[in-house]
Structure formats: structure tokens, C-alpha cells
PDB file of C-alpha atoms in Angstrom:
ATOM      1  CA  GLU A 202       0.000   0.000   0.000  1.00  0.00           C
ATOM      2  CA  ALA A 203       1.386   3.413  -0.936  1.00  0.00           C
ATOM      3  CA  GLY A 204       2.178   5.793   1.890  1.00  0.00           C
ATOM      4  CA  VAL A 205       1.643   9.528   1.958  1.00  0.00           C
ATOM      5  CA  THR A 206       3.147  10.974  -1.203  1.00  0.00           C
ATOM      6  CA  GLN A 207       4.213  14.547  -1.749  1.00  0.00           C
ATOM      7  CA  SER A 208       5.265  16.384  -4.873  1.00  0.00           C
ATOM      8  CA  PRO A 209       7.517  17.883  -5.895  1.00  0.00           C
ATOM      9  CA  THR A 210      10.385  16.763  -3.655  1.00  0.00           C
ATOM     10  CA  HIS A 211      12.261  19.986  -4.308  1.00  0.00           C
ATOM     11  CA  LEU A 212      11.009  23.381  -5.467  1.00  0.00           C
ATOM     12  CA  ILE A 213      12.961  26.544  -6.149  1.00  0.00           C
ATOM     13  CA  LYS A 214      11.056  29.800  -6.468  1.00  0.00           C
ATOM     14  CA  THR A 215      11.856  33.483  -6.628  1.00  0.00           C
ATOM     15  CA  ARG A 216      10.714  35.924  -3.952  1.00  0.00           C
ATOM     16  CA  GLY A 217       7.232  37.175  -4.753  1.00  0.00           C
ATOM     17  CA  GLN A 218       6.204  34.116  -6.758  1.00  0.00           C
ATOM     18  CA  GLN A 219       3.613  31.525  -5.758  1.00  0.00           C
ATOM     19  CA  ALA A 220       4.371  27.932  -4.814  1.00  0.00           C
ATOM     20  CA  THR A 221       1.991  24.975  -4.984  1.00  0.00           C
ATOM     21  CA  LEU A 222       2.749  21.809  -3.056  1.00  0.00           C
ATOM     22  CA  ARG A 223       0.740  18.617  -3.362  1.00  0.00           C
ATOM     23  CA  CYS A 224      -0.056  15.747  -1.041  1.00  0.00           C
ATOM     24  CA  SER A 225      -1.830  12.432  -1.556  1.00  0.00           C
ATOM     25  CA  PRO A 226      -2.914  10.740   1.646  1.00  0.00           C
ATOM     26  CA  ILE A 227      -2.931   7.039   2.347  1.00  0.00           C
ATOM     27  CA  SER A 228      -5.937   5.363   0.751  1.00  0.00           C
ATOM     28  CA  GLY A 229      -8.884   5.570   3.118  1.00  0.00           C
ATOM     29  CA  HIS A 230      -7.505   8.513   5.069  1.00  0.00           C
ATOM     30  CA  THR A 231      -9.658  11.616   5.003  1.00  0.00           C
ATOM     31  CA  SER A 232      -7.582  13.984   7.147  1.00  0.00           C
ATOM     32  CA  VAL A 233      -4.563  15.823   5.784  1.00  0.00           C
ATOM     33  CA  TYR A 234      -2.238  17.984   7.860  1.00  0.00           C
ATOM     34  CA  TRP A 235       0.428  20.384   6.642  1.00  0.00           C
ATOM     35  CA  TYR A 236       3.524  21.318   8.673  1.00  0.00           C
ATOM     36  CA  GLN A 237       6.448  23.648   8.110  1.00  0.00           C
ATOM     37  CA  GLN A 238       9.949  22.873   9.307  1.00  0.00           C
ATOM     38  CA  ALA A 239      12.198  25.870   8.820  1.00  0.00           C
ATOM     39  CA  LEU A 240      15.951  25.416   9.157  1.00  0.00           C
ATOM     40  CA  GLY A 241      16.929  25.129  12.783  1.00  0.00           C
ATOM     41  CA  LEU A 242      13.349  25.224  13.987  1.00  0.00           C
ATOM     42  CA  GLY A 243      10.910  22.545  15.049  1.00  0.00           C
ATOM     43  CA  LEU A 244       7.873  21.487  13.097  1.00  0.00           C
ATOM     44  CA  GLN A 245       5.062  24.033  13.073  1.00  0.00           C
ATOM     45  CA  PHE A 246       1.438  23.195  12.341  1.00  0.00           C
ATOM     46  CA  LEU A 247       0.072  24.944   9.249  1.00  0.00           C
ATOM     47  CA  LEU A 248      -3.299  23.558   8.200  1.00  0.00           C
ATOM     48  CA  TRP A 249      -5.667  20.663   8.807  1.00  0.00           C
ATOM     49  CA  TYR A 250      -8.190  19.500   6.211  1.00  0.00           C
ATOM     50  CA  ASP A 251     -10.806  16.876   6.867  1.00  0.00           C
ATOM     51  CA  GLU A 252     -13.413  15.706   4.374  1.00  0.00           C
ATOM     52  CA  GLY A 253     -12.842  18.681   2.126  1.00  0.00           C
ATOM     53  CA  GLU A 254     -13.027  21.383   4.765  1.00  0.00           C
ATOM     54  CA  GLU A 255     -10.396  23.413   6.571  1.00  0.00           C
ATOM     55  CA  ARG A 256     -10.727  22.386  10.227  1.00  0.00           C
ATOM     56  CA  ASN A 257      -7.934  24.357  11.817  1.00  0.00           C
ATOM     57  CA  ARG A 258      -4.954  26.499  10.898  1.00  0.00           C
ATOM     58  CA  GLY A 259      -1.799  27.436  12.701  1.00  0.00           C
ATOM     59  CA  ASN A 260      -0.327  30.850  13.309  1.00  0.00           C
ATOM     60  CA  PHE A 261       0.607  31.640   9.710  1.00  0.00           C
ATOM     61  CA  PRO A 262      -0.382  34.590   7.499  1.00  0.00           C
ATOM     62  CA  PRO A 263      -3.265  34.274   5.009  1.00  0.00           C
ATOM     63  CA  ARG A 264      -0.878  33.927   2.077  1.00  0.00           C
ATOM     64  CA  PHE A 265      -0.546  30.326   3.251  1.00  0.00           C
ATOM     65  CA  SER A 266      -3.676  28.589   2.029  1.00  0.00           C
ATOM     66  CA  GLY A 267      -4.782  25.304   0.653  1.00  0.00           C
ATOM     67  CA  ARG A 268      -7.596  23.044  -0.244  1.00  0.00           C
ATOM     68  CA  GLN A 269      -8.624  19.431  -0.153  1.00  0.00           C
ATOM     69  CA  PHE A 270     -10.107  17.726  -3.171  1.00  0.00           C
ATOM     70  CA  PRO A 271     -12.945  15.160  -3.277  1.00  0.00           C
ATOM     71  CA  ASN A 272     -10.362  12.354  -3.468  1.00  0.00           C
ATOM     72  CA  TYR A 273      -8.856  13.752  -0.208  1.00  0.00           C
ATOM     73  CA  SER A 274      -5.607  14.848  -1.832  1.00  0.00           C
ATOM     74  CA  SER A 275      -4.540  18.325  -0.871  1.00  0.00           C
ATOM     75  CA  GLU A 276      -2.691  21.366  -2.137  1.00  0.00           C
ATOM     76  CA  LEU A 277      -0.783  23.909  -0.122  1.00  0.00           C
ATOM     77  CA  ASN A 278      -0.396  27.288  -1.789  1.00  0.00           C
ATOM     78  CA  VAL A 279       2.039  29.918  -0.633  1.00  0.00           C
ATOM     79  CA  ASN A 280       1.572  33.302  -2.255  1.00  0.00           C
ATOM     80  CA  ALA A 281       3.968  36.250  -2.390  1.00  0.00           C
ATOM     81  CA  LEU A 282       6.889  34.070  -1.354  1.00  0.00           C
ATOM     82  CA  GLU A 283       9.373  35.481   1.107  1.00  0.00           C
ATOM     83  CA  LEU A 284      12.901  34.275   1.772  1.00  0.00           C
ATOM     84  CA  GLU A 285      11.898  32.989   5.221  1.00  0.00           C
ATOM     85  CA  ASP A 286       9.349  30.656   3.607  1.00  0.00           C
ATOM     86  CA  SER A 287      12.280  28.435   2.660  1.00  0.00           C
ATOM     87  CA  ALA A 288      11.630  25.258   4.592  1.00  0.00           C
ATOM     88  CA  LEU A 289      10.701  21.604   4.463  1.00  0.00           C
ATOM     89  CA  TYR A 290       6.937  21.236   4.145  1.00  0.00           C
ATOM     90  CA  LEU A 291       5.577  17.976   5.443  1.00  0.00           C
ATOM     91  CA  CYS A 292       2.167  16.491   4.887  1.00  0.00           C
ATOM     92  CA  ALA A 293       0.587  13.876   7.103  1.00  0.00           C
ATOM     93  CA  SER A 294      -2.640  11.929   6.875  1.00  0.00           C
ATOM     94  CA  SER A 295      -4.790   9.976   9.264  1.00  0.00           C
ATOM     95  CA  PRO A 296      -8.065   8.136   9.178  1.00  0.00           C
ATOM     96  CA  THR A 297     -10.696  10.144  10.897  1.00  0.00           C
ATOM     97  CA  HIS A 298     -14.318  10.981  11.326  1.00  0.00           C
ATOM     98  CA  ARG A 299     -15.994  14.208  12.247  1.00  0.00           C
ATOM     99  CA  GLU A 300     -14.969  14.083  15.886  1.00  0.00           C
ATOM    100  CA  PHE A 301     -11.497  14.631  17.222  1.00  0.00           C
ATOM    101  CA  THR A 302      -9.430  11.495  16.977  1.00  0.00           C
ATOM    102  CA  ASN A 303      -6.167  10.287  18.365  1.00  0.00           C
ATOM    103  CA  THR A 304      -5.186   7.866  15.661  1.00  0.00           C
ATOM    104  CA  GLU A 305      -1.703   7.629  14.327  1.00  0.00           C
ATOM    105  CA  ALA A 306      -0.542  10.085  11.690  1.00  0.00           C
ATOM    106  CA  PHE A 307       1.521   9.017   8.709  1.00  0.00           C
ATOM    107  CA  PHE A 308       3.966  11.477   7.181  1.00  0.00           C
ATOM    108  CA  GLY A 309       5.170  12.038   3.648  1.00  0.00           C
ATOM    109  CA  GLN A 310       8.786  12.628   2.650  1.00  0.00           C
ATOM    110  CA  GLY A 311       8.281  16.364   2.365  1.00  0.00           C
ATOM    111  CA  THR A 312       8.789  19.090  -0.193  1.00  0.00           C
ATOM    112  CA  ARG A 313      11.873  21.226   0.265  1.00  0.00           C
ATOM    113  CA  LEU A 314      10.997  24.759  -0.842  1.00  0.00           C
ATOM    114  CA  THR A 315      13.822  27.184  -1.493  1.00  0.00           C
ATOM    115  CA  VAL A 316      13.021  30.850  -2.088  1.00  0.00           C
ATOM    116  CA  VAL A 317      15.785  32.864  -3.713  1.00  0.00           C
TER     117      VAL A 317
ATOM    118  CA  LYS B 131       8.152  28.433  27.406  1.00  0.00           C
ATOM    119  CA  ASN B 132       7.552  25.733  24.794  1.00  0.00           C
ATOM    120  CA  GLU B 133       4.578  23.485  25.375  1.00  0.00           C
ATOM    121  CA  VAL B 134       6.703  20.439  24.549  1.00  0.00           C
ATOM    122  CA  GLU B 135      10.258  20.243  25.836  1.00  0.00           C
ATOM    123  CA  GLN B 136      12.759  17.564  24.914  1.00  0.00           C
ATOM    124  CA  SER B 137      16.086  16.683  26.432  1.00  0.00           C
ATOM    125  CA  PRO B 138      18.813  16.363  25.569  1.00  0.00           C
ATOM    126  CA  GLN B 139      19.006  18.458  22.393  1.00  0.00           C
ATOM    127  CA  ASN B 140      21.998  16.503  21.138  1.00  0.00           C
ATOM    128  CA  LEU B 141      23.192  13.064  22.143  1.00  0.00           C
ATOM    129  CA  THR B 142      26.249  11.138  21.057  1.00  0.00           C
ATOM    130  CA  ALA B 143      26.506   7.498  22.034  1.00  0.00           C
ATOM    131  CA  GLN B 144      28.739   4.514  21.357  1.00  0.00           C
ATOM    132  CA  GLU B 145      27.272   1.549  19.575  1.00  0.00           C
ATOM    133  CA  GLY B 146      25.617  -0.784  22.055  1.00  0.00           C
ATOM    134  CA  GLU B 147      24.778   1.864  24.640  1.00  0.00           C
ATOM    135  CA  PHE B 148      21.344   2.257  26.216  1.00  0.00           C
ATOM    136  CA  ILE B 149      19.816   5.592  25.239  1.00  0.00           C
ATOM    137  CA  THR B 150      17.067   7.622  26.856  1.00  0.00           C
ATOM    138  CA  ILE B 151      15.375  10.686  25.371  1.00  0.00           C
ATOM    139  CA  ASN B 152      12.949  12.634  27.525  1.00  0.00           C
ATOM    140  CA  CYS B 153       9.859  14.667  26.704  1.00  0.00           C
ATOM    141  CA  SER B 154       7.846  16.889  29.022  1.00  0.00           C
ATOM    142  CA  TYR B 155       4.690  18.731  28.056  1.00  0.00           C
ATOM    143  CA  SER B 156       2.496  21.321  29.681  1.00  0.00           C
ATOM    144  CA  VAL B 157      -0.847  20.927  27.902  1.00  0.00           C
ATOM    145  CA  GLY B 158      -3.625  18.416  28.221  1.00  0.00           C
ATOM    146  CA  ILE B 159      -3.221  15.714  25.639  1.00  0.00           C
ATOM    147  CA  SER B 160      -5.076  12.811  24.154  1.00  0.00           C
ATOM    148  CA  ALA B 161      -1.976  11.152  22.713  1.00  0.00           C
ATOM    149  CA  LEU B 162       1.766  11.497  22.448  1.00  0.00           C
ATOM    150  CA  HIS B 163       3.808  10.528  19.411  1.00  0.00           C
ATOM    151  CA  TRP B 164       7.457   9.660  19.052  1.00  0.00           C
ATOM    152  CA  LEU B 165       8.726  10.351  15.553  1.00  0.00           C
ATOM    153  CA  GLN B 166      12.013   9.651  13.809  1.00  0.00           C
ATOM    154  CA  GLN B 167      13.385  11.997  11.157  1.00  0.00           C
ATOM    155  CA  HIS B 168      16.333  10.949   9.026  1.00  0.00           C
ATOM    156  CA  PRO B 169      18.636  13.462   7.298  1.00  0.00           C
ATOM    157  CA  GLY B 170      16.579  13.364   4.092  1.00  0.00           C
ATOM    158  CA  GLY B 171      13.678  14.873   5.999  1.00  0.00           C
ATOM    159  CA  GLY B 172      11.070  12.140   5.885  1.00  0.00           C
ATOM    160  CA  ILE B 173       9.390  11.332   9.167  1.00  0.00           C
ATOM    161  CA  VAL B 174       8.441   7.915  10.465  1.00  0.00           C
ATOM    162  CA  SER B 175       6.023   7.449  13.316  1.00  0.00           C
ATOM    163  CA  LEU B 176       7.571   5.180  15.955  1.00  0.00           C
ATOM    164  CA  PHE B 177       4.932   5.137  18.649  1.00  0.00           C
ATOM    165  CA  MET B 178       1.643   6.647  19.618  1.00  0.00           C
ATOM    166  CA  LEU B 179       0.913   6.510  23.350  1.00  0.00           C
ATOM    167  CA  SER B 180      -1.947   7.540  25.541  1.00  0.00           C
ATOM    168  CA  SER B 181      -0.910   5.554  28.618  1.00  0.00           C
ATOM    169  CA  GLY B 182       1.582   3.035  29.878  1.00  0.00           C
ATOM    170  CA  LYS B 183       4.332   1.560  27.790  1.00  0.00           C
ATOM    171  CA  LYS B 184       4.911   0.257  24.273  1.00  0.00           C
ATOM    172  CA  LYS B 185       7.765  -1.803  22.881  1.00  0.00           C
ATOM    173  CA  HIS B 186       8.810  -2.374  19.293  1.00  0.00           C
ATOM    174  CA  GLY B 187      12.047  -4.237  18.761  1.00  0.00           C
ATOM    175  CA  ARG B 188      14.817  -2.329  20.517  1.00  0.00           C
ATOM    176  CA  LEU B 189      12.617   0.705  21.102  1.00  0.00           C
ATOM    177  CA  ILE B 190      10.570   1.276  24.232  1.00  0.00           C
ATOM    178  CA  ALA B 191       8.312   4.255  24.909  1.00  0.00           C
ATOM    179  CA  THR B 192       6.701   5.112  28.218  1.00  0.00           C
ATOM    180  CA  ILE B 193       4.339   7.827  29.308  1.00  0.00           C
ATOM    181  CA  ASN B 194       3.280   9.135  32.715  1.00  0.00           C
ATOM    182  CA  ILE B 195       0.120  11.157  32.231  1.00  0.00           C
ATOM    183  CA  GLN B 196       0.071  12.526  35.788  1.00  0.00           C
ATOM    184  CA  GLU B 197       3.618  13.822  35.524  1.00  0.00           C
ATOM    185  CA  LYS B 198       3.181  14.892  31.864  1.00  0.00           C
ATOM    186  CA  HIS B 199       6.336  13.114  30.871  1.00  0.00           C
ATOM    187  CA  SER B 200       7.384  10.518  28.326  1.00  0.00           C
ATOM    188  CA  SER B 201      10.619   8.713  27.599  1.00  0.00           C
ATOM    189  CA  LEU B 202      11.948   6.958  24.535  1.00  0.00           C
ATOM    190  CA  HIS B 203      14.536   4.265  25.182  1.00  0.00           C
ATOM    191  CA  ILE B 204      16.767   2.571  22.647  1.00  0.00           C
ATOM    192  CA  THR B 205      18.485  -0.604  23.786  1.00  0.00           C
ATOM    193  CA  ALA B 206      21.700  -1.857  22.153  1.00  0.00           C
ATOM    194  CA  SER B 207      21.988   1.283  20.019  1.00  0.00           C
ATOM    195  CA  HIS B 208      23.322   1.006  16.492  1.00  0.00           C
ATOM    196  CA  PRO B 209      24.697   3.613  14.029  1.00  0.00           C
ATOM    197  CA  ARG B 210      21.554   3.220  11.925  1.00  0.00           C
ATOM    198  CA  ASP B 211      19.598   4.652  14.869  1.00  0.00           C
ATOM    199  CA  SER B 212      21.278   7.998  14.179  1.00  0.00           C
ATOM    200  CA  ALA B 213      18.461  10.430  13.448  1.00  0.00           C
ATOM    201  CA  VAL B 214      16.451  13.216  15.001  1.00  0.00           C
ATOM    202  CA  TYR B 215      13.820  11.967  17.425  1.00  0.00           C
ATOM    203  CA  ILE B 216      10.809  14.199  17.854  1.00  0.00           C
ATOM    204  CA  CYS B 217       8.189  14.140  20.559  1.00  0.00           C
ATOM    205  CA  ALA B 218       4.777  15.460  19.539  1.00  0.00           C
ATOM    206  CA  VAL B 219       1.551  15.732  21.472  1.00  0.00           C
ATOM    207  CA  ARG B 220      -1.977  15.841  20.201  1.00  0.00           C
ATOM    208  CA  SER B 221      -3.622  18.400  22.425  1.00  0.00           C
ATOM    209  CA  ASN B 222      -7.190  18.034  23.560  1.00  0.00           C
ATOM    210  CA  TYR B 223      -8.215  21.619  24.108  1.00  0.00           C
ATOM    211  CA  GLY B 224     -10.507  23.344  21.664  1.00  0.00           C
ATOM    212  CA  GLY B 225      -8.161  25.785  19.982  1.00  0.00           C
ATOM    213  CA  SER B 226      -5.684  23.170  18.920  1.00  0.00           C
ATOM    214  CA  GLN B 227      -7.808  20.205  18.057  1.00  0.00           C
ATOM    215  CA  GLY B 228      -6.435  18.240  15.179  1.00  0.00           C
ATOM    216  CA  ASN B 229      -2.884  19.408  15.208  1.00  0.00           C
ATOM    217  CA  LEU B 230       0.280  18.119  16.764  1.00  0.00           C
ATOM    218  CA  ILE B 231       2.524  20.253  18.953  1.00  0.00           C
ATOM    219  CA  PHE B 232       6.137  19.298  18.419  1.00  0.00           C
ATOM    220  CA  GLY B 233       9.236  19.359  20.525  1.00  0.00           C
ATOM    221  CA  LYS B 234      12.381  20.697  18.900  1.00  0.00           C
ATOM    222  CA  GLY B 235      13.828  17.229  18.557  1.00  0.00           C
ATOM    223  CA  THR B 236      16.826  15.325  19.889  1.00  0.00           C
ATOM    224  CA  LYS B 237      19.639  14.737  17.439  1.00  0.00           C
ATOM    225  CA  LEU B 238      21.133  11.309  18.135  1.00  0.00           C
ATOM    226  CA  SER B 239      24.439  10.189  16.727  1.00  0.00           C
ATOM    227  CA  VAL B 240      25.578   6.629  17.408  1.00  0.00           C
ATOM    228  CA  LYS B 241      29.265   5.982  16.741  1.00  0.00           C
ATOM    229  CA  PRO B 242      30.523   2.530  15.735  1.00  0.00           C
TER     230      PRO B 242
END
């Protein structure tokens, strides 16, 4: 069974451009989480999508946005890129239902975004 | 103060040594995760705990809910265990439902 897959693995963008990162969850998983890991910093929660809706977002500006498609895959969009957006972006998925759950999360390999 | 604190930040061990990594947290949680991140960046979930103790091969994870503390032990450490180990908690209060709060990680290096 395929795990969580992310694309692209590496992405180089210029300051001011937009970046689009993609995530496919494990089959049967309906929740997708996005995290940012900037150099030297711990993982920070970005966004949580469940069954097509944004359920929660972390302390990031509105230029970080995303969506979840009917097949539960997800996109993370970062507009007006800044140099400090350079980071590893990780996606995770978990099976879930409408209520809060404490099931295990499975992570992808990440997309390394470099803003120059 | 971070909601999830790990110690030590860096750990160097000789092959075969018994290793302990500690995690303390200050929020109410429904579960605690131990994660392993290799240099390439990908993360593997090692354990998810809500009480007691779990064992998988040479890895043992324990949690004390009353003391808000968890430990990850590695017995008979091996160079391939070299990685960053991250403690993450799934909080159970309304504003943070659904997301994990991460510690800064412990970088482990096991020398042959």
C-alpha cells in the first residue's frame, strides 16, 4: 500500500512568486495535515483538512492557504513568497471521522521549498 | 516556554549503549507521538501513546500522564539509529484540536 506521497520533492522559487505543493494521503484517510519545518526550527502546524473542509490552521499569514479535493488529496499554496518561507513542508494523513481522533498520523517525505 | 520540551538536544553514544530521550509537556493531551526523522527529511512514526508503555524491537516508549512526561529508550543502540527523534503531542483543548505540537527534537548520533 502506498504511503503519503508529496510532490515535488524539491522546489525553487523566486521571492514574490507563488508555490503549490501537493499531497496524496494514504488510501482511506480523510484527514490531511500540513507542517512547516524551517531550518533550525521545530515542526510548526500549518493547516488541517478533513473531508474537504479546513478544520484548523496554525499561526501563519493568510498567504498560506490550501484546499482538499474530493479524493482527499490536498494542495498547499504559498503566495507572495518570502525568503523565510524556505523550509521543508511535510504532509501527514490519518483516518478520521468528524470528531477529534487520536489515531496515528503518517507522514510524507516532504517538499523542500527554497526561495531565492 | 515551549509546550513540549525535549532533552537532551543533542546526544552522542557509542554503539551498544542504552539511550534515553525525555519529553515533558504542559498541555492536556489525548496522545503522544514519538517520531524519527532521518537526514533526508522524511518522518516515520515510531509510537503513539496515551498511557503506559509500548515496545517495538529495541525501542521502548513510556508515558506518565500525571507527571506529563514521556521517555523513549533505545536498547543496544546502532549507528543506523542515528536520526532526530521528535516528541509530539496531540492536544485536547478546543483551539488546537487536530494538530500536533512538536518538541524541537533530539539529534542522536551513534558511533561505531
